[in-house]
């Protein structure tokens, strides 16, 4: 999950890009980057960290030009090195920068092709750099050293679709030519288009979520269609073309459950309305199958589950209360690297309001249960605050399978629901009862807002991967790679700690000598 943004304006776009990335910060807290274009020259600044920390006034002043792209990142493929902050850049042909949201499932094959056939060098372990080089190679093939035009750019995107598998929403910029954006043939990751009419002409924007358009004052035109590419030249002329065969919309269902902001509209579906409807469906299941529970109060796990929890309370005729206060300076816990860090951050992130729990049978409602670390600690917090009984409800079905399309949950042994029954999961998190939403109900709730969507990528719930190239061998391979990366990370941390201990010992020795 990353956030991407591209703007073709009539005035400098650096401030718009910065403000837009702030709005998309929930999609990536690991790194941020902006590239602007003025004529043939790119101006770039990127680094690890939050948007507000990466960009200072001196950086913003150097980002000149009326066209630019931005990116916020958390790593799913590759590492968290600052070298892998996006956008990425290649100087041939023409000079191209690219930001990517998603994950390529055939990146290893593409890396081999890059080296052996395309004679291109990949400098990092990021699949986004692979995607950039595939695009650059396809542009080079279609242009054949001629003057690049929109047809050539669209032909190049068609070549990307033929070669790349997986999920990708992309915004790219070609020096002195314009902004190119496209979405994979399954439309797994979101991408929207907006415009703003000004005295100088029309400005265009593409972004991961419509909320970025709202905040920046742009009007939503529509979503980029699966397999579609759009191109906006430096003067603001807009072009589009379907570049993939057999394109079919299969948006990631987890966007609506957790990833997207509630004030966004994705593929014609209000995220907020969907979460309300999820609460109604969850309440119906409780009435149908759990009517014996004596529930006194419904309490949400902030923030994503609030709309669902509110509707559960209303539908069941129960009190809805805010039982946890959230520290907003702590990032999302399920994307934090390392179980120890997640355990520590949960307690720093939430603190219970004792009077809402003491002597009550509480129903806690969360959007989903991924690793279970957060759920387990929250249940214990409720008990410590004096709850009589603690029931736990998930507005989403059990997450039993890895998501390989750009969400950081790739290992089956890290998912609480994998290989466990509902009763076993309930015991693991320490609850008195556990209620999961049904997948059919979740799909129904989203379709209420847009019945034209026929199918979704529900792979993290049902194990069915819409790209058709993910099998057990692939999952085993990425899990082994993840294990190697975790071991290397732990080894590096241990080595760093040894170095620090050595420095401390040397400093202490020096102090003793001086005395």
CSV table of C-alpha atoms in Angstrom, one decimal:
chain,number,residue,atom,x,y,z
A,1,UNK,CA,0.0,0.0,0.0
A,2,UNK,CA,1.5,3.3,-1.2
A,3,UNK,CA,0.0,6.6,-2.2
A,4,UNK,CA,0.7,8.2,-5.6
A,5,UNK,CA,-0.1,11.7,-6.9
A,6,UNK,CA,0.5,13.5,-10.2
A,7,UNK,CA,-0.5,17.1,-11.2
A,8,UNK,CA,-0.3,19.0,-14.4
A,9,UNK,CA,-0.9,22.6,-13.5
A,10,UNK,CA,-0.7,26.2,-14.8
A,11,UNK,CA,1.3,27.3,-11.8
A,12,UNK,CA,4.1,25.7,-9.7
A,13,UNK,CA,2.8,22.5,-8.3
A,14,UNK,CA,5.2,21.8,-5.4
A,15,UNK,CA,2.8,23.0,-2.7
A,16,UNK,CA,-0.1,21.1,-4.2
A,17,UNK,CA,2.0,17.9,-4.2
A,18,UNK,CA,3.1,18.4,-0.6
A,19,UNK,CA,-0.5,19.0,0.6
A,20,UNK,CA,-1.7,16.1,-1.4
A,21,UNK,CA,0.8,13.7,0.0
A,22,UNK,CA,-0.1,14.8,3.5
A,23,UNK,CA,-3.7,13.7,2.8
A,24,UNK,CA,-2.4,10.4,1.5
A,25,UNK,CA,0.0,9.8,4.4
A,26,UNK,CA,-2.1,7.0,5.8
A,27,UNK,CA,-1.1,4.9,2.7
A,28,UNK,CA,2.6,5.0,3.5
A,29,UNK,CA,4.6,6.2,6.5
A,30,UNK,CA,8.0,4.8,5.6
A,31,UNK,CA,9.2,7.3,2.9
A,32,UNK,CA,8.1,10.2,0.8
A,33,UNK,CA,9.2,11.8,-2.4
A,34,UNK,CA,8.4,14.6,-4.9
A,35,UNK,CA,9.7,15.2,-8.5
A,36,UNK,CA,8.8,18.2,-10.5
A,37,UNK,CA,9.6,19.0,-14.1
A,38,UNK,CA,10.6,22.3,-15.7
A,39,UNK,CA,11.4,21.8,-19.4
A,40,UNK,CA,13.9,19.0,-19.8
A,41,UNK,CA,15.0,19.2,-16.1
A,42,UNK,CA,13.7,17.1,-13.2
A,43,UNK,CA,13.9,18.4,-9.6
A,44,UNK,CA,13.7,15.7,-7.0
A,45,UNK,CA,13.7,15.3,-3.2
A,46,UNK,CA,12.9,12.1,-1.3
A,47,UNK,CA,13.9,10.3,1.9
A,48,UNK,CA,12.7,8.0,4.6
A,49,UNK,CA,10.2,9.5,7.0
A,50,UNK,CA,6.8,11.3,7.1
A,51,UNK,CA,6.0,14.0,4.6
A,52,UNK,CA,6.3,16.8,7.2
A,53,UNK,CA,9.8,15.6,8.1
A,54,UNK,CA,11.1,14.8,4.7
A,55,UNK,CA,10.3,18.2,3.1
A,56,UNK,CA,11.7,21.4,4.6
A,57,UNK,CA,11.4,24.9,3.1
A,58,UNK,CA,14.7,24.7,1.3
A,59,UNK,CA,13.6,21.5,-0.4
A,60,UNK,CA,10.3,23.0,-1.5
A,61,UNK,CA,11.9,26.0,-3.1
A,62,UNK,CA,14.1,23.8,-5.2
A,63,UNK,CA,11.1,21.8,-6.6
A,64,UNK,CA,10.2,24.1,-9.5
A,65,UNK,CA,7.9,23.5,-12.4
A,66,UNK,CA,4.2,23.2,-13.3
A,67,UNK,CA,4.2,19.4,-13.6
A,68,UNK,CA,5.1,16.9,-10.9
A,69,UNK,CA,4.5,13.6,-9.2
A,70,UNK,CA,4.6,12.5,-5.5
A,71,UNK,CA,4.8,9.3,-3.6
A,72,UNK,CA,4.4,8.0,0.0
A,73,UNK,CA,5.6,4.5,0.7
A,74,UNK,CA,5.7,1.6,3.0
A,75,UNK,CA,7.7,-1.4,1.8
A,76,UNK,CA,6.1,-4.6,0.7
A,77,UNK,CA,8.7,-5.7,-1.8
A,78,UNK,CA,12.3,-4.7,-1.3
A,79,UNK,CA,13.7,-3.1,1.8
A,80,UNK,CA,13.0,0.0,3.9
A,81,UNK,CA,16.3,1.6,2.7
A,82,UNK,CA,16.2,5.3,1.7
A,83,UNK,CA,17.6,4.3,-1.6
A,84,UNK,CA,14.2,2.7,-2.4
A,85,UNK,CA,12.1,5.8,-1.6
A,86,UNK,CA,10.1,6.8,-4.7
A,87,UNK,CA,9.8,8.2,-7.3
A,88,UNK,CA,12.5,6.3,-9.2
A,89,UNK,CA,14.4,7.8,-12.2
A,90,UNK,CA,16.0,6.6,-15.4
A,91,UNK,CA,17.7,8.9,-17.9
A,92,UNK,CA,17.0,6.7,-21.0
A,93,UNK,CA,15.1,7.2,-23.1
A,94,UNK,CA,14.1,10.9,-22.6
A,95,UNK,CA,14.3,10.8,-18.8
A,96,UNK,CA,11.5,9.2,-16.9
A,97,UNK,CA,10.4,9.2,-13.2
A,98,UNK,CA,7.8,6.9,-11.8
A,99,UNK,CA,5.8,6.2,-8.6
A,100,UNK,CA,4.0,2.9,-8.1
A,101,UNK,CA,1.4,1.5,-5.7
A,102,UNK,CA,1.0,-2.2,-5.7
A,103,UNK,CA,3.3,-5.2,-6.2
A,104,UNK,CA,4.5,-7.2,-9.2
A,105,UNK,CA,4.2,-10.9,-8.8
A,106,UNK,CA,6.6,-11.7,-11.6
A,107,UNK,CA,9.4,-9.2,-10.7
A,108,UNK,CA,12.1,-11.9,-10.5
A,109,UNK,CA,11.4,-13.0,-14.0
A,110,UNK,CA,11.3,-9.4,-15.2
A,111,UNK,CA,14.7,-8.7,-13.5
A,112,UNK,CA,16.2,-11.6,-15.5
A,113,UNK,CA,14.7,-10.3,-18.7
A,114,UNK,CA,16.1,-6.8,-17.9
A,115,UNK,CA,19.6,-8.1,-17.5
A,116,UNK,CA,19.7,-10.7,-20.4
A,117,UNK,CA,17.4,-9.2,-23.0
A,118,UNK,CA,16.7,-5.5,-22.3
A,119,UNK,CA,20.3,-4.8,-21.2
A,120,UNK,CA,19.1,-2.7,-18.3
A,121,UNK,CA,20.5,-2.6,-14.8
A,122,UNK,CA,18.3,-2.8,-11.7
A,123,UNK,CA,20.0,-1.1,-8.8
A,124,UNK,CA,17.6,-2.0,-5.9
A,125,UNK,CA,15.4,-4.8,-4.8
A,126,UNK,CA,12.3,-2.8,-5.4
A,127,UNK,CA,9.8,-4.1,-7.9
A,128,UNK,CA,8.9,-0.4,-8.7
A,129,UNK,CA,12.3,0.1,-10.2
A,130,UNK,CA,11.7,-3.1,-12.3
A,131,UNK,CA,8.4,-1.6,-13.5
A,132,UNK,CA,10.0,1.7,-14.4
A,133,UNK,CA,12.7,-0.1,-16.5
A,134,UNK,CA,10.0,-2.2,-18.2
A,135,UNK,CA,8.2,1.0,-19.1
A,136,UNK,CA,11.4,2.7,-20.2
A,137,UNK,CA,12.3,-0.2,-22.4
A,138,UNK,CA,8.8,-0.3,-24.0
A,139,UNK,CA,8.9,3.4,-24.7
A,140,UNK,CA,12.4,3.0,-26.3
A,141,UNK,CA,11.0,0.2,-28.5
A,142,UNK,CA,7.9,2.1,-29.6
A,143,UNK,CA,9.7,5.4,-30.2
A,144,UNK,CA,12.8,4.0,-32.0
A,145,UNK,CA,14.7,7.2,-31.4
A,146,UNK,CA,11.9,9.2,-33.1
A,147,UNK,CA,10.0,12.1,-31.5
A,148,UNK,CA,7.8,10.6,-28.8
A,149,UNK,CA,4.0,11.1,-29.2
A,150,UNK,CA,0.9,10.0,-27.3
A,151,UNK,CA,0.3,6.9,-29.5
A,152,UNK,CA,3.8,5.7,-28.7
A,153,UNK,CA,3.3,6.2,-25.0
A,154,UNK,CA,0.1,4.2,-25.1
A,155,UNK,CA,1.7,1.5,-27.1
A,156,UNK,CA,4.4,1.3,-24.4
A,157,UNK,CA,1.8,0.9,-21.7
A,158,UNK,CA,0.3,-1.9,-23.7
A,159,UNK,CA,3.7,-3.6,-23.7
A,160,UNK,CA,3.9,-3.1,-19.9
A,161,UNK,CA,0.5,-4.8,-19.5
A,162,UNK,CA,1.7,-7.8,-21.6
A,163,UNK,CA,4.8,-8.3,-19.5
A,164,UNK,CA,3.9,-7.3,-16.0
A,165,UNK,CA,1.8,-9.4,-13.6
A,166,UNK,CA,0.3,-8.3,-10.3
A,167,UNK,CA,-1.1,-5.1,-9.1
A,168,UNK,CA,0.1,-1.6,-10.2
A,169,UNK,CA,-1.3,1.8,-10.2
A,170,UNK,CA,1.3,4.1,-11.7
A,171,UNK,CA,2.0,7.7,-12.2
A,172,UNK,CA,5.0,8.6,-14.4
A,173,UNK,CA,6.5,11.7,-15.9
A,174,UNK,CA,8.5,12.0,-19.1
A,175,UNK,CA,10.8,15.0,-19.3
A,176,UNK,CA,9.4,17.9,-21.5
A,177,UNK,CA,6.6,15.6,-22.6
A,178,UNK,CA,4.0,15.1,-19.9
A,179,UNK,CA,2.4,13.0,-17.3
A,180,UNK,CA,1.5,9.3,-17.9
A,181,UNK,CA,-0.7,7.3,-15.5
A,182,UNK,CA,-2.1,3.8,-15.8
A,183,UNK,CA,-3.7,1.0,-13.9
A,184,UNK,CA,-3.2,-2.8,-14.1
A,185,UNK,CA,-5.8,-4.8,-16.2
A,186,UNK,CA,-7.6,-6.0,-13.0
A,187,UNK,CA,-7.8,-2.6,-11.4
A,188,UNK,CA,-6.6,-4.0,-8.1
A,189,UNK,CA,-5.2,-0.8,-6.7
A,190,UNK,CA,-7.2,2.5,-6.9
A,191,UNK,CA,-6.5,5.5,-9.1
A,192,UNK,CA,-8.7,8.5,-9.8
A,193,UNK,CA,-8.6,11.5,-12.1
A,194,UNK,CA,-9.7,15.1,-11.3
A,195,UNK,CA,-9.6,18.5,-12.8
A,196,UNK,CA,-9.7,22.2,-11.8
A,197,UNK,CA,-10.8,24.9,-14.2
A,198,UNK,CA,-8.7,28.1,-13.7
A,199,UNK,CA,-8.3,31.5,-15.4
A,200,UNK,CA,-5.2,30.1,-17.1
A,201,UNK,CA,-6.8,26.8,-18.2
A,202,UNK,CA,-7.6,23.4,-16.9
A,203,UNK,CA,-5.4,21.7,-14.3
A,204,UNK,CA,-5.4,17.9,-14.0
A,205,UNK,CA,-4.6,15.5,-11.1
A,206,UNK,CA,-4.4,11.7,-10.7
A,207,UNK,CA,-4.2,10.2,-7.2
A,208,UNK,CA,-4.7,7.0,-5.3
A,209,UNK,CA,-7.8,8.3,-3.5
A,210,UNK,CA,-10.4,10.9,-4.2
A,211,UNK,CA,-9.8,12.6,-0.8
A,212,UNK,CA,-6.7,14.1,-2.2
A,213,UNK,CA,-8.8,15.8,-4.9
A,214,UNK,CA,-11.3,17.1,-2.4
A,215,UNK,CA,-8.6,18.7,-0.2
A,216,UNK,CA,-6.8,20.3,-3.1
A,217,UNK,CA,-10.0,21.7,-4.6
A,218,UNK,CA,-10.1,19.5,-7.7
A,219,UNK,CA,-13.4,17.9,-9.0
A,220,UNK,CA,-13.5,14.2,-9.4
A,221,UNK,CA,-13.9,13.1,-13.0
A,222,UNK,CA,-13.8,9.4,-12.7
A,223,UNK,CA,-11.6,6.4,-11.8
A,224,UNK,CA,-8.9,5.2,-14.2
A,225,UNK,CA,-10.3,2.1,-15.7
A,226,UNK,CA,-8.5,-1.3,-15.4
A,227,UNK,CA,-5.9,-1.4,-18.2
A,228,UNK,CA,-6.4,2.2,-19.2
A,229,UNK,CA,-3.7,4.7,-19.6
A,230,UNK,CA,-4.1,8.5,-19.5
A,231,UNK,CA,-1.7,11.1,-20.7
A,232,UNK,CA,-1.6,14.8,-20.1
A,233,UNK,CA,0.9,16.8,-21.9
A,234,UNK,CA,2.9,19.8,-20.6
A,235,UNK,CA,0.2,22.2,-21.9
A,236,UNK,CA,-2.6,20.4,-20.2
A,237,UNK,CA,-4.1,18.5,-23.1
A,238,UNK,CA,-5.8,15.2,-21.9
A,239,UNK,CA,-5.7,11.9,-23.8
A,240,UNK,CA,-6.7,8.4,-22.8
A,241,UNK,CA,-6.8,4.8,-24.2
A,242,UNK,CA,-7.6,1.3,-23.2
A,243,UNK,CA,-4.2,-0.5,-23.4
A,244,UNK,CA,-5.0,-4.0,-22.2
A,245,UNK,CA,-6.9,-6.9,-23.6
A,246,UNK,CA,-9.6,-8.5,-21.5
A,247,UNK,CA,-9.4,-5.9,-18.8
A,248,UNK,CA,-11.8,-6.5,-15.9
A,249,UNK,CA,-12.4,-4.6,-12.7
A,250,UNK,CA,-11.4,-6.6,-9.5
A,251,UNK,CA,-10.7,-3.9,-6.9
A,252,UNK,CA,-8.9,-4.9,-3.7
A,253,UNK,CA,-11.7,-5.5,-1.1
A,254,UNK,CA,-9.3,-4.6,1.8
A,255,UNK,CA,-9.2,-1.0,0.5
A,256,UNK,CA,-12.8,-0.6,1.7
A,257,UNK,CA,-12.3,-2.6,4.9
A,258,UNK,CA,-9.2,-0.8,6.2
A,259,UNK,CA,-6.7,0.8,3.8
A,260,UNK,CA,-8.6,3.8,2.3
A,261,UNK,CA,-9.8,6.9,4.2
A,262,UNK,CA,-13.5,6.9,4.9
A,263,UNK,CA,-14.0,10.1,3.0
A,264,UNK,CA,-12.7,8.6,-0.2
A,265,UNK,CA,-14.8,7.2,-3.1
A,266,UNK,CA,-13.1,4.3,-4.9
A,267,UNK,CA,-14.6,2.9,-8.1
A,268,UNK,CA,-17.8,4.6,-7.4
A,269,UNK,CA,-18.1,3.2,-3.9
A,270,UNK,CA,-18.2,5.4,-0.8
A,271,UNK,CA,-15.8,3.9,1.7
A,272,UNK,CA,-17.7,5.4,4.6
A,273,UNK,CA,-21.1,4.1,3.4
A,274,UNK,CA,-19.5,0.7,2.9
A,275,UNK,CA,-18.3,0.6,6.5
A,276,UNK,CA,-21.7,1.6,7.7
A,277,UNK,CA,-23.3,-1.2,5.7
A,278,UNK,CA,-20.7,-3.6,7.1
A,279,UNK,CA,-21.9,-2.7,10.5
A,280,UNK,CA,-25.5,-3.4,9.6
A,281,UNK,CA,-24.6,-6.9,8.2
A,282,UNK,CA,-22.5,-7.6,11.3
A,283,UNK,CA,-25.4,-6.7,13.5
A,284,UNK,CA,-27.7,-9.0,11.5
A,285,UNK,CA,-25.3,-11.9,12.1
A,286,UNK,CA,-25.2,-11.2,15.8
A,287,UNK,CA,-29.0,-11.2,15.9
A,288,UNK,CA,-29.1,-14.4,13.9
A,289,UNK,CA,-26.4,-16.5,15.6
A,290,UNK,CA,-25.3,-14.7,18.8
A,291,UNK,CA,-28.5,-13.5,20.3
A,292,UNK,CA,-27.7,-15.3,23.6
A,293,UNK,CA,-24.9,-12.8,24.3
A,294,UNK,CA,-25.8,-10.2,27.0
A,295,UNK,CA,-24.1,-7.1,25.6
A,296,UNK,CA,-24.2,-3.9,27.5
A,297,UNK,CA,-22.2,-1.6,25.3
A,298,UNK,CA,-20.6,-1.5,21.8
A,299,UNK,CA,-17.1,0.0,21.7
A,300,UNK,CA,-15.1,0.6,18.5
A,301,UNK,CA,-11.3,0.1,18.1
A,302,UNK,CA,-10.4,3.5,16.7
A,303,UNK,CA,-10.4,4.7,14.0
A,304,UNK,CA,-11.3,2.6,11.0
A,305,UNK,CA,-14.0,0.6,12.7
A,306,UNK,CA,-16.1,3.5,14.1
A,307,UNK,CA,-18.7,3.6,11.3
A,308,UNK,CA,-19.3,-0.2,11.5
A,309,UNK,CA,-19.4,-0.2,15.3
A,310,UNK,CA,-21.9,2.7,15.3
A,311,UNK,CA,-24.3,0.8,13.0
A,312,UNK,CA,-23.9,-2.4,15.1
A,313,UNK,CA,-25.0,-0.4,18.2
A,314,UNK,CA,-27.9,1.3,16.4
A,315,UNK,CA,-29.1,-2.0,14.8
A,316,UNK,CA,-28.9,-3.9,18.1
A,317,UNK,CA,-30.5,-1.1,20.1
A,318,UNK,CA,-27.4,-0.9,22.3
A,319,UNK,CA,-25.4,2.0,23.7
A,320,UNK,CA,-22.4,3.0,21.5
A,321,UNK,CA,-19.5,4.4,23.5
A,322,UNK,CA,-15.9,5.6,22.9
A,323,UNK,CA,-13.9,3.4,25.2
A,324,UNK,CA,-10.4,4.0,23.9
A,325,UNK,CA,-8.4,7.2,23.4
A,326,UNK,CA,-5.9,7.1,20.6
A,327,UNK,CA,-2.5,8.7,20.5
A,328,UNK,CA,-2.4,10.0,17.0
A,329,UNK,CA,1.3,10.3,16.9
A,330,UNK,CA,1.8,6.5,16.6
A,331,UNK,CA,1.6,4.9,13.2
A,332,UNK,CA,-0.5,2.0,12.0
A,333,UNK,CA,0.5,-1.1,14.0
A,334,UNK,CA,-0.1,-3.9,11.5
A,335,UNK,CA,2.4,-2.4,9.0
A,336,UNK,CA,5.2,-1.9,11.6
A,337,UNK,CA,8.3,-4.2,11.1
A,338,UNK,CA,8.7,-6.7,13.9
A,339,UNK,CA,6.3,-8.2,16.5
A,340,UNK,CA,8.1,-6.6,19.5
A,341,UNK,CA,7.7,-3.1,18.0
A,342,UNK,CA,4.0,-3.8,17.3
A,343,UNK,CA,3.4,-5.0,20.9
A,344,UNK,CA,5.0,-1.9,22.4
A,345,UNK,CA,3.2,0.5,20.0
A,346,UNK,CA,-0.3,-0.9,20.7
A,347,UNK,CA,-0.1,0.1,24.4
A,348,UNK,CA,1.3,3.5,23.5
A,349,UNK,CA,-1.4,4.0,20.9
A,350,UNK,CA,-4.5,3.2,22.8
A,351,UNK,CA,-5.6,3.8,26.4
A,352,UNK,CA,-9.0,2.7,27.8
A,353,UNK,CA,-11.5,4.9,29.5
A,354,UNK,CA,-12.2,2.9,32.7
A,355,UNK,CA,-15.8,3.9,33.3
A,356,UNK,CA,-16.9,2.6,29.9
A,357,UNK,CA,-15.7,-0.9,30.9
A,358,UNK,CA,-16.1,-1.4,34.6
A,359,UNK,CA,-18.6,-4.1,35.4
A,360,UNK,CA,-20.0,-4.3,31.8
A,361,UNK,CA,-20.2,-6.9,29.1
A,362,UNK,CA,-18.6,-5.1,26.2
A,363,UNK,CA,-18.7,-5.8,22.5
A,364,UNK,CA,-15.4,-4.6,20.9
A,365,UNK,CA,-15.7,-4.0,17.1
A,366,UNK,CA,-12.6,-3.8,14.9
A,367,UNK,CA,-12.3,-3.6,11.1
A,368,UNK,CA,-10.3,-6.8,10.8
A,369,UNK,CA,-7.9,-9.1,12.6
A,370,UNK,CA,-4.6,-9.7,10.8
A,371,UNK,CA,-1.8,-10.9,13.1
A,372,UNK,CA,-3.9,-10.7,16.2
A,373,UNK,CA,-1.3,-8.9,18.3
A,374,UNK,CA,-3.4,-5.8,18.6
A,375,UNK,CA,-6.6,-7.7,19.3
A,376,UNK,CA,-5.1,-9.7,22.1
A,377,UNK,CA,-3.7,-6.7,23.8
A,378,UNK,CA,-6.9,-4.7,23.4
A,379,UNK,CA,-9.0,-7.5,24.9
A,380,UNK,CA,-6.6,-7.6,27.9
A,381,UNK,CA,-6.8,-3.8,28.2
A,382,UNK,CA,-10.6,-4.1,28.4
A,383,UNK,CA,-10.3,-6.8,31.2
A,384,UNK,CA,-7.8,-4.7,33.1
A,385,UNK,CA,-10.2,-1.7,32.9
A,386,UNK,CA,-12.8,-3.8,34.7
A,387,UNK,CA,-14.9,-5.4,31.9
A,388,UNK,CA,-17.1,-8.3,33.1
A,389,UNK,CA,-17.2,-10.0,29.6
A,390,UNK,CA,-15.3,-9.1,26.5
A,391,UNK,CA,-16.8,-10.0,23.1
A,392,UNK,CA,-14.9,-9.3,19.9
A,393,UNK,CA,-16.4,-8.7,16.5
A,394,UNK,CA,-14.6,-8.2,13.2
A,395,UNK,CA,-16.3,-6.3,10.4
A,396,UNK,CA,-14.3,-8.4,7.9
A,397,UNK,CA,-14.0,-12.1,7.5
A,398,UNK,CA,-10.9,-14.1,8.8
A,399,UNK,CA,-7.7,-13.1,7.1
A,400,UNK,CA,-6.3,-16.5,6.3
A,401,UNK,CA,-4.1,-15.9,3.2
A,402,UNK,CA,-1.3,-13.6,2.2
A,403,UNK,CA,-2.0,-10.5,0.2
A,404,UNK,CA,0.6,-10.4,-2.6
A,405,UNK,CA,-0.8,-7.3,-4.4
A,406,UNK,CA,0.8,-4.5,-2.3
A,407,UNK,CA,-0.3,-5.0,1.4
A,408,UNK,CA,2.3,-6.1,3.9
A,409,UNK,CA,0.8,-9.3,5.1
A,410,UNK,CA,2.6,-11.9,3.1
A,411,UNK,CA,3.4,-14.8,5.5
A,412,UNK,CA,0.8,-17.4,6.4
A,413,UNK,CA,2.5,-18.1,9.7
A,414,UNK,CA,2.0,-14.4,10.7
A,415,UNK,CA,-1.7,-14.5,10.1
A,416,UNK,CA,-3.7,-15.4,13.2
A,417,UNK,CA,-6.6,-17.1,11.3
A,418,UNK,CA,-4.4,-19.4,9.1
A,419,UNK,CA,-4.9,-23.0,10.2
A,420,UNK,CA,-7.1,-22.0,13.2
A,421,UNK,CA,-10.8,-22.3,13.8
A,422,UNK,CA,-12.9,-19.4,15.1
A,423,UNK,CA,-12.9,-20.9,18.6
A,424,UNK,CA,-9.1,-21.3,18.5
A,425,UNK,CA,-8.7,-17.6,17.4
A,426,UNK,CA,-11.1,-16.5,20.2
A,427,UNK,CA,-9.0,-18.4,22.7
A,428,UNK,CA,-5.8,-16.9,21.3
A,429,UNK,CA,-7.0,-13.3,21.7
A,430,UNK,CA,-8.5,-14.0,25.1
A,431,UNK,CA,-12.1,-13.0,24.2
A,432,UNK,CA,-15.3,-14.6,25.6
A,433,UNK,CA,-16.8,-14.7,22.1
A,434,UNK,CA,-15.6,-13.9,18.6
A,435,UNK,CA,-17.9,-12.9,15.7
A,436,UNK,CA,-16.6,-12.6,12.1
A,437,UNK,CA,-18.3,-10.9,9.2
A,438,UNK,CA,-19.2,-13.3,6.3
A,439,UNK,CA,-17.4,-12.7,3.0
A,440,UNK,CA,-20.7,-12.8,1.0
A,441,UNK,CA,-22.1,-10.1,3.2
A,442,UNK,CA,-19.0,-8.0,2.8
A,443,UNK,CA,-19.2,-8.2,-1.0
A,444,UNK,CA,-22.9,-7.4,-0.8
A,445,UNK,CA,-22.2,-4.3,1.3
A,446,UNK,CA,-19.8,-2.9,-1.2
A,447,UNK,CA,-22.0,-3.6,-4.2
A,448,UNK,CA,-24.8,-1.7,-2.6
A,449,UNK,CA,-23.0,1.5,-3.6
A,450,UNK,CA,-22.0,0.3,-7.1
A,451,UNK,CA,-23.8,-2.8,-8.4
A,452,UNK,CA,-21.8,-2.7,-11.6
A,453,UNK,CA,-18.7,-4.1,-9.9
A,454,UNK,CA,-19.0,-7.8,-10.5
A,455,UNK,CA,-16.0,-9.2,-8.6
A,456,UNK,CA,-13.3,-8.2,-6.2
A,457,UNK,CA,-9.8,-9.3,-5.2
A,458,UNK,CA,-10.7,-11.1,-2.0
A,459,UNK,CA,-7.5,-13.2,-1.9
A,460,UNK,CA,-6.6,-12.4,1.7
A,461,UNK,CA,-10.0,-13.9,2.7
A,462,UNK,CA,-10.6,-16.7,0.2
A,463,UNK,CA,-7.1,-17.5,-1.2
A,464,UNK,CA,-8.2,-16.8,-4.8
A,465,UNK,CA,-5.7,-14.7,-6.7
A,466,UNK,CA,-7.2,-12.8,-9.6
A,467,UNK,CA,-4.0,-12.6,-11.6
A,468,UNK,CA,-3.9,-16.4,-11.9
A,469,UNK,CA,-0.1,-16.7,-11.4
A,470,UNK,CA,0.0,-17.1,-7.7
A,471,UNK,CA,0.4,-20.7,-6.4
A,472,UNK,CA,1.8,-22.5,-3.4
A,473,UNK,CA,5.3,-22.4,-4.8
A,474,UNK,CA,5.1,-18.7,-5.2
A,475,UNK,CA,3.8,-18.2,-1.7
A,476,UNK,CA,6.6,-20.4,-0.3
A,477,UNK,CA,9.2,-18.4,-2.2
A,478,UNK,CA,8.1,-15.0,-0.9
A,479,UNK,CA,7.7,-16.3,2.6
A,480,UNK,CA,11.2,-17.8,2.5
A,481,UNK,CA,12.5,-14.4,1.2
A,482,UNK,CA,10.7,-12.6,4.0
A,483,UNK,CA,12.2,-14.9,6.6
A,484,UNK,CA,15.7,-14.3,5.2
A,485,UNK,CA,15.0,-10.5,5.3
A,486,UNK,CA,13.8,-10.7,8.9
A,487,UNK,CA,16.8,-12.7,9.9
A,488,UNK,CA,19.2,-10.2,8.2
A,489,UNK,CA,17.3,-7.3,9.9
A,490,UNK,CA,17.7,-9.0,13.3
A,491,UNK,CA,21.4,-9.7,12.6
A,492,UNK,CA,22.0,-6.1,11.6
A,493,UNK,CA,20.2,-4.9,14.7
A,494,UNK,CA,22.2,-7.2,16.9
A,495,UNK,CA,25.4,-6.0,15.2
A,496,UNK,CA,24.4,-2.4,15.7
A,497,UNK,CA,23.7,-3.1,19.3
A,498,UNK,CA,27.1,-4.7,19.8
A,499,UNK,CA,28.8,-1.7,18.2
A,500,UNK,CA,26.9,0.6,20.5
A,501,UNK,CA,27.8,-1.5,23.5
A,502,UNK,CA,31.4,-1.5,22.4
A,503,UNK,CA,31.3,2.3,22.1
A,504,UNK,CA,29.7,2.6,25.5
A,505,UNK,CA,32.4,0.3,27.0
A,506,UNK,CA,35.1,2.4,25.3
A,507,UNK,CA,33.6,5.6,26.6
A,508,UNK,CA,33.3,4.2,30.1
A,509,UNK,CA,36.9,3.0,29.9
A,510,UNK,CA,38.1,6.5,28.8
A,511,UNK,CA,36.1,8.1,31.6
A,512,UNK,CA,37.8,5.7,34.2
A,513,UNK,CA,41.2,6.5,32.7
A,514,UNK,CA,40.6,10.2,32.9
A,515,UNK,CA,39.5,9.9,36.5
